[in-house]
Coordinates of C-alpha atoms in Angstrom, one line a residue:
X1 CA -316.5 -225.8 107.9
X2 CA -317.3 -228.7 111.1
X3 CA -314.1 -227.2 112.7
X4 CA -315.2 -223.3 112.6
X5 CA -316.4 -221.9 115.7
X6 CA -318.1 -218.3 115.3
X7 CA -318.6 -215.7 117.7
X8 CA -321.0 -213.0 116.8
X9 CA -321.2 -209.6 118.7
X10 CA -324.4 -207.7 118.7
X11 CA -326.3 -210.6 118.1
X12 CA -329.4 -209.1 119.5
X13 CA -329.9 -206.4 116.5
X14 CA -331.9 -206.8 113.6
X15 CA -329.4 -208.4 111.8
X16 CA -327.6 -210.6 114.7
X17 CA -330.8 -211.9 115.4
X18 CA -331.4 -213.4 111.9
X19 CA -327.6 -214.0 111.2
X20 CA -327.4 -216.0 114.3
X21 CA -330.0 -218.5 113.5
X22 CA -328.3 -219.1 109.8
X23 CA -325.3 -219.8 111.3
X24 CA -326.3 -222.1 113.5
X25 CA -327.8 -224.1 110.8
X26 CA -324.5 -223.7 108.4
X27 CA -321.9 -224.5 111.4
X28 CA -324.3 -226.4 113.9
X29 CA -325.9 -224.7 117.3
X30 CA -322.8 -225.9 119.3
X31 CA -320.4 -223.9 116.9
X32 CA -322.2 -220.5 117.1
X33 CA -322.0 -218.4 120.2
X34 CA -323.8 -215.2 120.3
X35 CA -323.2 -212.4 122.2
X36 CA -324.7 -208.8 123.5
X37 CA -325.0 -206.8 126.3
X38 CA -328.2 -208.8 127.8
X39 CA -329.7 -212.1 126.7
X40 CA -332.9 -212.7 125.1
X41 CA -335.0 -214.9 127.3
X42 CA -335.9 -216.6 124.1
X43 CA -332.7 -217.1 122.9
X44 CA -331.9 -220.9 121.8
X45 CA -328.2 -221.8 121.7
X46 CA -325.1 -220.7 123.4
X47 CA -324.9 -217.3 124.5
X48 CA -322.2 -214.6 126.5
X49 CA -323.5 -211.4 128.1
X50 CA -320.3 -209.8 126.3
X51 CA -319.6 -206.1 126.3
X52 CA -317.4 -205.8 123.3
X53 CA -315.7 -202.6 124.4
X54 CA -314.0 -204.8 127.2
X55 CA -311.2 -206.3 125.5
X56 CA -310.4 -208.7 128.3
X57 CA -313.9 -209.8 128.4
X58 CA -314.0 -210.3 124.5
X59 CA -310.6 -211.9 124.4
X60 CA -311.8 -214.0 127.6
X61 CA -314.9 -215.4 125.5
X62 CA -312.8 -215.9 122.2
X63 CA -310.2 -218.0 124.2
X64 CA -312.7 -219.9 126.1
X65 CA -314.4 -221.4 122.9
X66 CA -311.5 -221.3 120.7
X67 CA -313.2 -218.8 118.1
X68 CA -311.9 -218.8 114.6
X69 CA -314.3 -216.4 112.9
X70 CA -316.1 -213.3 114.3
X71 CA -318.9 -211.4 113.3
X72 CA -319.1 -208.1 114.4
X73 CA -322.2 -206.3 114.3
X74 CA -322.1 -204.2 117.5
X75 CA -323.0 -200.4 116.6
X76 CA -324.9 -197.3 117.8
X77 CA -326.9 -196.3 114.0
X78 CA -327.5 -193.0 112.3
X79 CA -330.1 -191.6 114.0
X80 CA -329.5 -192.4 117.6
X81 CA -325.9 -192.0 117.0
X82 CA -326.7 -187.9 116.2
X83 CA -328.1 -187.5 119.8
X84 CA -324.7 -188.6 121.8
X85 CA -322.0 -188.1 119.0
X86 CA -319.0 -188.7 121.1
X87 CA -320.5 -191.9 122.5
X88 CA -321.2 -193.2 119.2
X89 CA -318.0 -192.8 118.2
X90 CA -316.4 -194.3 121.3
X91 CA -318.5 -197.5 121.3
X92 CA -318.2 -198.1 117.4
X93 CA -314.5 -197.7 117.5
X94 CA -313.8 -199.0 120.5
X95 CA -315.5 -202.3 120.1
X96 CA -314.0 -202.6 116.5
X97 CA -310.5 -202.3 117.6
X98 CA -311.0 -204.7 120.3
X99 CA -311.9 -207.3 117.5
X100 CA -309.4 -206.3 115.3
X101 CA -306.6 -206.6 117.8
X102 CA -307.8 -210.0 119.3
X103 CA -308.1 -211.5 116.0
X104 CA -304.6 -210.5 115.1
X105 CA -303.5 -211.7 118.5
X106 CA -305.4 -215.0 118.9
X107 CA -305.4 -216.4 115.2
X108 CA -308.9 -215.6 113.8
X109 CA -309.2 -217.0 110.6
X110 CA -312.0 -214.3 109.2
X111 CA -313.6 -211.2 110.4
X112 CA -316.8 -209.5 109.1
X113 CA -317.4 -205.5 109.7
X114 CA -320.8 -204.4 108.5
X115 CA -320.5 -201.0 106.8
X116 CA -323.4 -198.8 105.3
X117 CA -324.5 -196.7 103.0
X118 CA -324.1 -194.2 105.8
X119 CA -320.2 -193.6 104.5
X120 CA -321.6 -191.7 101.6
X121 CA -321.9 -187.8 101.9
X122 CA -323.4 -185.3 99.6
X123 CA -320.0 -185.2 97.4
X124 CA -321.2 -188.5 95.7
X125 CA -323.1 -189.6 92.3
X126 CA -326.6 -189.7 93.9
X127 CA -327.7 -192.4 91.2
X128 CA -325.6 -196.1 91.1
X129 CA -323.4 -194.6 93.4
X130 CA -320.2 -196.5 92.5
X131 CA -317.7 -198.5 94.5
X132 CA -314.9 -195.9 95.2
X133 CA -316.3 -192.3 95.4
X134 CA -315.1 -189.7 97.5
X135 CA -316.6 -190.7 101.1
X136 CA -317.5 -187.5 103.2
X137 CA -320.3 -188.7 105.5
X138 CA -322.4 -186.1 107.6
X139 CA -323.1 -188.5 110.5
X140 CA -321.0 -189.8 113.1
X141 CA -322.2 -193.0 112.3
X142 CA -321.0 -192.8 109.0
X143 CA -317.8 -191.4 110.2
X144 CA -317.1 -194.4 112.3
X145 CA -318.0 -196.6 109.1
X146 CA -315.5 -195.1 107.1
X147 CA -312.8 -195.1 109.3
X148 CA -313.5 -198.7 110.3
X149 CA -313.4 -199.5 106.4
X150 CA -310.0 -198.0 106.6
X151 CA -308.9 -199.9 109.7
X152 CA -310.1 -203.4 108.3
X153 CA -307.9 -202.6 105.0
X154 CA -305.0 -201.5 107.2
X155 CA -304.9 -205.0 109.4
X156 CA -305.4 -207.3 105.9
X157 CA -302.5 -205.4 104.4
X158 CA -300.2 -204.9 107.6
X159 CA -301.0 -208.1 109.5
X160 CA -302.7 -210.7 106.8
X161 CA -306.1 -210.6 108.9
X162 CA -308.6 -211.7 106.6
X163 CA -311.3 -208.9 107.4
X164 CA -314.4 -209.0 104.8
X165 CA -317.2 -206.3 105.0
X166 CA -320.4 -205.0 102.9
X167 CA -321.9 -201.5 103.1
X168 CA -325.3 -202.7 104.0
X169 CA -328.3 -200.2 102.4
X170 CA -331.8 -200.3 104.9
X171 CA -332.3 -203.7 105.7
X172 CA -336.1 -204.5 106.3
X173 CA -337.0 -207.3 108.3
X174 CA -339.6 -209.0 110.2
X175 CA -338.0 -210.4 112.9
X176 CA -337.1 -207.2 115.0
X177 CA -338.1 -204.0 115.9
X178 CA -336.7 -200.7 114.3
X179 CA -333.3 -200.3 115.8
X180 CA -332.9 -196.5 115.4
X181 CA -331.6 -196.2 111.8
X182 CA -332.5 -193.4 109.4
X183 CA -334.0 -196.3 106.7
X184 CA -336.1 -197.5 109.6
X185 CA -339.4 -195.9 108.3
X186 CA -339.3 -199.0 105.8
X187 CA -339.8 -201.5 108.9
X188 CA -342.2 -199.4 111.2
X189 CA -344.5 -199.0 107.8
X190 CA -345.2 -202.6 107.6
X191 CA -345.9 -202.9 111.5
X192 CA -348.3 -200.0 111.3
X193 CA -350.1 -201.6 108.2
X194 CA -350.7 -205.0 109.5
X195 CA -352.0 -203.5 112.9
X196 CA -354.6 -201.1 110.6
X197 CA -352.7 -197.7 112.3
X198 CA -352.1 -194.8 110.2
X199 CA -348.4 -194.2 109.7
X200 CA -346.5 -190.8 110.0
X201 CA -343.4 -191.1 108.1
X202 CA -340.5 -189.1 109.1
X203 CA -339.1 -188.6 105.5
X204 CA -340.7 -186.8 102.5
X205 CA -342.8 -188.7 100.3
X206 CA -340.5 -188.8 97.3
X207 CA -336.9 -189.6 99.4
X208 CA -335.4 -192.5 97.4
X209 CA -332.9 -194.4 99.4
X210 CA -331.4 -197.8 98.8
X211 CA -333.2 -200.8 100.5
X212 CA -332.4 -204.5 100.8
X213 CA -334.6 -207.6 102.3
X214 CA -333.2 -209.1 105.3
X215 CA -332.9 -212.7 103.7
X216 CA -331.0 -211.0 100.6
X217 CA -329.1 -209.0 103.2
X218 CA -328.0 -212.5 105.7
X219 CA -327.5 -214.5 102.3
X220 CA -324.9 -211.5 101.1
X221 CA -323.3 -211.9 104.3
X222 CA -322.4 -215.6 104.4
X223 CA -321.7 -215.7 100.6
X224 CA -319.2 -213.0 100.9
X225 CA -317.5 -215.0 104.2
X226 CA -317.7 -218.6 102.1
X227 CA -315.8 -216.7 99.3
X228 CA -312.7 -217.6 98.7
X229 CA -309.8 -215.3 99.9
X230 CA -308.3 -214.7 96.3
X231 CA -311.7 -213.8 94.9
X232 CA -312.1 -210.9 97.5
X233 CA -310.6 -207.5 95.5
X234 CA -312.3 -205.0 98.0
X235 CA -310.8 -204.9 101.4
X236 CA -312.5 -201.4 102.6
X237 CA -316.3 -202.7 102.2
X238 CA -318.3 -204.0 99.1
X239 CA -321.3 -201.9 97.6
X240 CA -324.3 -204.0 98.2
X241 CA -327.6 -203.3 96.5
X242 CA -331.0 -204.8 96.6
X243 CA -333.6 -202.5 95.4
X244 CA -334.5 -198.5 95.8
X245 CA -337.7 -196.7 96.7
X246 CA -339.2 -193.6 98.2
X247 CA -342.2 -193.9 101.2
X248 CA -344.8 -193.1 98.8
X249 CA -343.9 -196.1 96.7
X250 CA -343.9 -199.0 99.4
X251 CA -347.1 -197.2 100.9
X252 CA -348.8 -197.6 97.1
X253 CA -347.7 -201.5 97.5
X254 CA -348.9 -201.8 100.6
X255 CA -352.5 -200.5 100.2
X256 CA -352.8 -203.3 97.3
X257 CA -353.1 -205.8 100.0
X258 CA -354.3 -203.3 102.7
X259 CA -356.6 -200.8 101.1
X260 CA -357.7 -198.6 104.4
X261 CA -353.9 -198.0 105.2
X262 CA -353.3 -193.9 105.5
X263 CA -350.0 -192.0 105.6
X264 CA -349.2 -188.6 106.5
X265 CA -345.4 -186.9 106.1
X266 CA -343.9 -185.2 108.7
X267 CA -339.9 -185.0 107.8
X268 CA -337.6 -184.6 110.7
X269 CA -333.8 -184.4 111.4
X270 CA -333.1 -187.8 109.6
X271 CA -334.4 -186.3 106.4
X272 CA -331.2 -184.4 106.3
X273 CA -329.4 -187.5 106.9
X274 CA -331.5 -189.1 104.0
X275 CA -330.9 -186.4 101.7
X276 CA -326.9 -186.8 102.1
X277 CA -327.1 -190.7 101.1
X278 CA -327.5 -192.2 97.6
X279 CA -330.8 -193.0 95.7
X280 CA -329.3 -196.3 94.3
X281 CA -326.2 -198.0 94.8
X282 CA -323.7 -199.7 92.0
X283 CA -322.6 -203.3 93.3
X284 CA -320.9 -204.5 90.2
X285 CA -318.2 -205.1 92.2
X286 CA -319.6 -207.5 94.3
X287 CA -321.4 -209.5 91.6
X288 CA -317.8 -209.8 89.7
X289 CA -316.4 -210.8 92.3
X290 CA -318.5 -213.4 94.5
X291 CA -321.6 -213.7 92.4
X292 CA -323.7 -211.5 94.2
X293 CA -327.4 -211.3 93.1
X294 CA -330.6 -210.1 95.1
X295 CA -333.7 -212.1 94.9
X296 CA -336.3 -209.6 96.3
X297 CA -337.9 -206.6 95.0
X298 CA -340.3 -204.2 96.7
X299 CA -343.4 -206.2 95.5
X300 CA -342.3 -209.8 96.9
X301 CA -340.8 -208.5 99.6
X302 CA -344.1 -206.6 100.4
X303 CA -345.7 -210.0 100.5
X304 CA -343.4 -211.7 102.9
X305 CA -343.6 -208.7 105.4
X306 CA -347.5 -208.6 105.8
X307 CA -347.7 -212.3 105.8
X308 CA -345.1 -213.0 108.5
X309 CA -346.0 -209.9 110.9
X310 CA -349.9 -210.8 110.3
X311 CA -348.6 -214.0 111.8
X312 CA -346.9 -212.4 114.5
X313 CA -349.4 -210.0 115.7
X314 CA -352.0 -212.6 115.9
X315 CA -350.1 -215.1 117.9
X316 CA -349.6 -212.0 120.3
X317 CA -353.7 -211.5 120.3
X318 CA -354.0 -215.4 121.0
X319 CA -351.1 -215.3 123.9

């Protein structure tokens, strides 16, 4: 473990912010290099300003730090991606190709590639969506993730590159603001509640979607990457599940703690995206192969979200 040198691309995003800290704890801060298009002035550790679509720049960082693992988190997400579809495709795919190629050429031991429930389209079973359905996504983000899964499998079969992947459901965390995804209502709703503001939801009240708390998502990522290679049977991307709920359900749970909280519903274009996604996910293969088990449900996640965001906003008022 002490010999691993980790590069995280897209480290400033929702997942990257938290994953960087956990990997620093695991491998030591000197062995983790975070990178993104711009530096967060509050960041502690090694950081490189890096555009992952620039192959030579990526290669330079890999060689400079003698990188052995890459966690590639760069992506334009579902809702933002629909605003500029061609740009979304170019950035999502070019950055992935660069990571795969630099890894093949320079002896990277493992690559992590995040996929998403956005890979599923209207042709799948909505409840307990299986591991290997027909993937016909309706968004460019989803299309790029399906393509990425297949390229990950290709590089493993053709070149022996150890690429591992998870299909994340909506990730809910308190450490960063919403980042342009269709499931982001489930982050924003907690911010509004803690700030004693009403919340206008862009999805219908009964829209069930798979979700996962950030702590479970990060733990799943690290557990997958730690698993012995012979236990990894899925070389496209593993289904991953934490919980499933609708906006009205999370609202009802929040009101137990913040009884004056109010919500209205005004569905927009993101409703169509959500309607094409599963209600719940079957992640039996992840449980079988590397022992995945979620720890958080809607109730205990809500407790943590409200507690942490109250601390955050109280500190902002004090500052």
